[in-house]
Amino acid sequence: MEAPERLGCIDIGSNTTRLLVADRVGGRLSWIHQERAFTCIAREFLADGRLGAEKVAEVVEVVRGQLRSAQEHG
């Protein structure tokens, strides 16, 4: 039997920032842990299309926390 490979992914979307940690065995994923934070990036764009510094800082902190969580789950 093939040993599982632990994988992690952080997806920064327009409304949520998500973490998924899963084991992959033979092309199939088995979810180990998931998190979702409502960061609502789409609501915070400035008139010139850039994202404000406060929202960027907020999302960076969310991603840092999700990275720590992913590392704790291997």
Short mmCIF file of N, CA and C in Angstrom, two decimals:
data_model
loop_
_atom_site.label_atom_id
_atom_site.label_comp_id
_atom_site.label_asym_id
_atom_site.label_seq_id
_atom_site.Cartn_x
_atom_site.Cartn_y
_atom_site.Cartn_z
N MET A 1 0.84 -1.18 0.00
CA MET A 1 0.00 0.00 0.00
C MET A 1 0.89 1.25 0.00
N GLU A 2 0.48 2.24 -0.77
CA GLU A 2 1.23 3.48 -0.91
C GLU A 2 1.08 4.34 0.35
N ALA A 3 2.19 4.93 0.80
CA ALA A 3 2.15 5.81 1.98
C ALA A 3 1.50 7.14 1.60
N PRO A 4 0.71 7.71 2.51
CA PRO A 4 0.06 8.99 2.20
C PRO A 4 1.08 10.13 2.14
N GLU A 5 0.77 11.10 1.30
CA GLU A 5 1.56 12.32 1.20
C GLU A 5 0.70 13.45 1.76
N ARG A 6 1.20 14.15 2.79
CA ARG A 6 0.44 15.24 3.41
C ARG A 6 0.64 16.51 2.58
N LEU A 7 -0.47 17.15 2.23
CA LEU A 7 -0.46 18.35 1.41
C LEU A 7 -1.27 19.45 2.10
N GLY A 8 -0.95 20.69 1.78
CA GLY A 8 -1.71 21.82 2.31
C GLY A 8 -1.87 22.88 1.24
N CYS A 9 -2.97 23.61 1.31
CA CYS A 9 -3.25 24.66 0.34
C CYS A 9 -3.99 25.80 1.05
N ILE A 10 -3.54 27.03 0.79
CA ILE A 10 -4.25 28.21 1.26
C ILE A 10 -4.77 28.94 0.03
N ASP A 11 -6.06 29.18 0.00
CA ASP A 11 -6.74 29.84 -1.13
C ASP A 11 -7.25 31.19 -0.65
N ILE A 12 -6.73 32.26 -1.26
CA ILE A 12 -7.18 33.61 -0.93
C ILE A 12 -8.17 34.03 -2.01
N GLY A 13 -9.44 34.05 -1.65
CA GLY A 13 -10.48 34.40 -2.61
C GLY A 13 -11.05 35.78 -2.34
N SER A 14 -12.07 36.15 -3.07
CA SER A 14 -12.65 37.49 -2.94
C SER A 14 -13.43 37.67 -1.65
N ASN A 15 -13.92 36.58 -1.05
CA ASN A 15 -14.69 36.68 0.20
C ASN A 15 -14.09 35.90 1.36
N THR A 16 -13.42 34.80 1.06
CA THR A 16 -12.86 33.96 2.12
C THR A 16 -11.41 33.61 1.84
N THR A 17 -10.71 33.31 2.92
CA THR A 17 -9.36 32.75 2.84
C THR A 17 -9.47 31.39 3.50
N ARG A 18 -9.10 30.35 2.74
CA ARG A 18 -9.34 28.98 3.21
C ARG A 18 -8.05 28.18 3.29
N LEU A 19 -8.01 27.29 4.25
CA LEU A 19 -6.91 26.33 4.40
C LEU A 19 -7.50 24.94 4.27
N LEU A 20 -6.80 24.10 3.51
CA LEU A 20 -7.14 22.68 3.44
C LEU A 20 -5.86 21.89 3.62
N VAL A 21 -5.87 20.96 4.56
CA VAL A 21 -4.78 20.00 4.75
C VAL A 21 -5.38 18.64 4.45
N ALA A 22 -4.70 17.88 3.60
CA ALA A 22 -5.23 16.58 3.18
C ALA A 22 -4.09 15.60 2.96
N ASP A 23 -4.43 14.32 3.04
CA ASP A 23 -3.51 13.26 2.66
C ASP A 23 -3.87 12.80 1.26
N ARG A 24 -2.86 12.62 0.43
CA ARG A 24 -3.07 12.10 -0.92
C ARG A 24 -2.52 10.68 -0.97
N VAL A 25 -3.36 9.77 -1.39
CA VAL A 25 -2.96 8.37 -1.59
C VAL A 25 -3.53 7.93 -2.92
N GLY A 26 -2.65 7.56 -3.84
CA GLY A 26 -3.10 7.05 -5.13
C GLY A 26 -4.03 7.98 -5.88
N GLY A 27 -3.78 9.27 -5.84
CA GLY A 27 -4.61 10.21 -6.58
C GLY A 27 -5.89 10.63 -5.89
N ARG A 28 -6.11 10.16 -4.69
CA ARG A 28 -7.32 10.53 -3.93
C ARG A 28 -6.92 11.37 -2.72
N LEU A 29 -7.75 12.34 -2.38
CA LEU A 29 -7.51 13.18 -1.21
C LEU A 29 -8.42 12.78 -0.06
N SER A 30 -7.84 12.77 1.12
CA SER A 30 -8.58 12.54 2.35
C SER A 30 -8.36 13.76 3.23
N TRP A 31 -9.40 14.54 3.46
CA TRP A 31 -9.27 15.79 4.22
C TRP A 31 -8.89 15.50 5.67
N ILE A 32 -7.92 16.25 6.15
CA ILE A 32 -7.45 16.12 7.52
C ILE A 32 -7.94 17.30 8.36
N HIS A 33 -7.85 18.51 7.76
CA HIS A 33 -8.20 19.72 8.49
C HIS A 33 -8.57 20.81 7.49
N GLN A 34 -9.55 21.64 7.85
CA GLN A 34 -9.88 22.78 7.01
C GLN A 34 -10.28 23.96 7.90
N GLU A 35 -10.01 25.17 7.39
CA GLU A 35 -10.38 26.40 8.08
C GLU A 35 -10.87 27.39 7.03
N ARG A 36 -11.73 28.30 7.48
CA ARG A 36 -12.23 29.35 6.59
C ARG A 36 -12.35 30.64 7.39
N ALA A 37 -11.82 31.73 6.82
CA ALA A 37 -11.95 33.05 7.43
C ALA A 37 -12.60 33.97 6.40
N PHE A 38 -13.57 34.74 6.85
CA PHE A 38 -14.26 35.68 5.96
C PHE A 38 -13.46 36.99 5.92
N THR A 39 -12.63 37.13 4.91
CA THR A 39 -11.78 38.31 4.78
C THR A 39 -12.40 39.38 3.87
N CYS A 40 -13.36 39.02 3.05
CA CYS A 40 -14.16 39.95 2.24
C CYS A 40 -13.30 40.98 1.48
N ILE A 41 -12.32 40.49 0.77
CA ILE A 41 -11.42 41.36 0.01
C ILE A 41 -12.18 42.17 -1.04
N ALA A 42 -13.15 41.58 -1.68
CA ALA A 42 -13.86 42.23 -2.78
C ALA A 42 -14.50 43.55 -2.37
N ARG A 43 -14.85 43.69 -1.10
CA ARG A 43 -15.50 44.91 -0.63
C ARG A 43 -14.52 46.05 -0.35
N GLU A 44 -13.23 45.76 -0.36
CA GLU A 44 -12.24 46.72 0.12
C GLU A 44 -11.35 47.32 -0.96
N PHE A 45 -11.67 47.11 -2.23
CA PHE A 45 -10.83 47.69 -3.28
C PHE A 45 -11.00 49.20 -3.31
N LEU A 46 -9.90 49.90 -3.51
CA LEU A 46 -9.91 51.35 -3.62
C LEU A 46 -10.35 51.75 -5.02
N ALA A 47 -10.63 53.03 -5.22
CA ALA A 47 -11.11 53.53 -6.52
C ALA A 47 -10.15 53.21 -7.66
N ASP A 48 -8.85 53.15 -7.37
CA ASP A 48 -7.86 52.87 -8.42
C ASP A 48 -7.60 51.38 -8.62
N GLY A 49 -8.39 50.52 -7.93
CA GLY A 49 -8.27 49.08 -8.11
C GLY A 49 -7.31 48.39 -7.16
N ARG A 50 -6.60 49.17 -6.36
CA ARG A 50 -5.68 48.57 -5.39
C ARG A 50 -6.44 48.18 -4.12
N LEU A 51 -5.81 47.32 -3.35
CA LEU A 51 -6.37 46.91 -2.07
C LEU A 51 -5.73 47.75 -0.98
N GLY A 52 -6.53 48.27 -0.06
CA GLY A 52 -6.02 49.12 1.01
C GLY A 52 -5.06 48.39 1.93
N ALA A 53 -4.13 49.15 2.50
CA ALA A 53 -3.08 48.59 3.37
C ALA A 53 -3.65 47.86 4.58
N GLU A 54 -4.73 48.36 5.16
CA GLU A 54 -5.32 47.70 6.33
C GLU A 54 -5.87 46.32 5.98
N LYS A 55 -6.50 46.21 4.81
CA LYS A 55 -7.05 44.91 4.40
C LYS A 55 -5.92 43.94 4.08
N VAL A 56 -4.87 44.43 3.42
CA VAL A 56 -3.71 43.57 3.13
C VAL A 56 -3.13 43.04 4.45
N ALA A 57 -2.96 43.91 5.43
CA ALA A 57 -2.42 43.48 6.73
C ALA A 57 -3.32 42.44 7.40
N GLU A 58 -4.62 42.64 7.30
CA GLU A 58 -5.57 41.68 7.88
C GLU A 58 -5.43 40.30 7.23
N VAL A 59 -5.37 40.28 5.90
CA VAL A 59 -5.26 39.01 5.18
C VAL A 59 -3.92 38.34 5.48
N VAL A 60 -2.85 39.12 5.58
CA VAL A 60 -1.54 38.57 5.92
C VAL A 60 -1.61 37.86 7.27
N GLU A 61 -2.26 38.47 8.25
CA GLU A 61 -2.38 37.84 9.57
C GLU A 61 -3.20 36.55 9.51
N VAL A 62 -4.26 36.55 8.73
CA VAL A 62 -5.06 35.34 8.57
C VAL A 62 -4.21 34.22 7.95
N VAL A 63 -3.47 34.56 6.91
CA VAL A 63 -2.62 33.55 6.23
C VAL A 63 -1.53 33.06 7.18
N ARG A 64 -0.95 33.94 7.97
CA ARG A 64 0.06 33.49 8.95
C ARG A 64 -0.54 32.47 9.91
N GLY A 65 -1.74 32.75 10.40
CA GLY A 65 -2.39 31.81 11.31
C GLY A 65 -2.71 30.49 10.64
N GLN A 66 -3.16 30.55 9.39
CA GLN A 66 -3.46 29.31 8.67
C GLN A 66 -2.19 28.53 8.36
N LEU A 67 -1.10 29.23 8.08
CA LEU A 67 0.18 28.55 7.85
C LEU A 67 0.62 27.82 9.11
N ARG A 68 0.51 28.49 10.27
CA ARG A 68 0.84 27.82 11.54
C ARG A 68 -0.01 26.57 11.74
N SER A 69 -1.29 26.69 11.46
CA SER A 69 -2.20 25.56 11.62
C SER A 69 -1.81 24.42 10.67
N ALA A 70 -1.49 24.77 9.44
CA ALA A 70 -1.07 23.74 8.47
C ALA A 70 0.20 23.03 8.95
N GLN A 71 1.13 23.79 9.48
CA GLN A 71 2.37 23.19 9.97
C GLN A 71 2.11 22.28 11.16
N GLU A 72 1.17 22.66 12.02
CA GLU A 72 0.81 21.82 13.16
C GLU A 72 0.18 20.49 12.71
N HIS A 73 -0.45 20.51 11.54
CA HIS A 73 -1.07 19.30 11.00
C HIS A 73 -0.15 18.53 10.05
N GLY A 74 1.09 18.95 10.03
CA GLY A 74 2.10 18.22 9.24
C GLY A 74 2.17 18.60 7.79
#
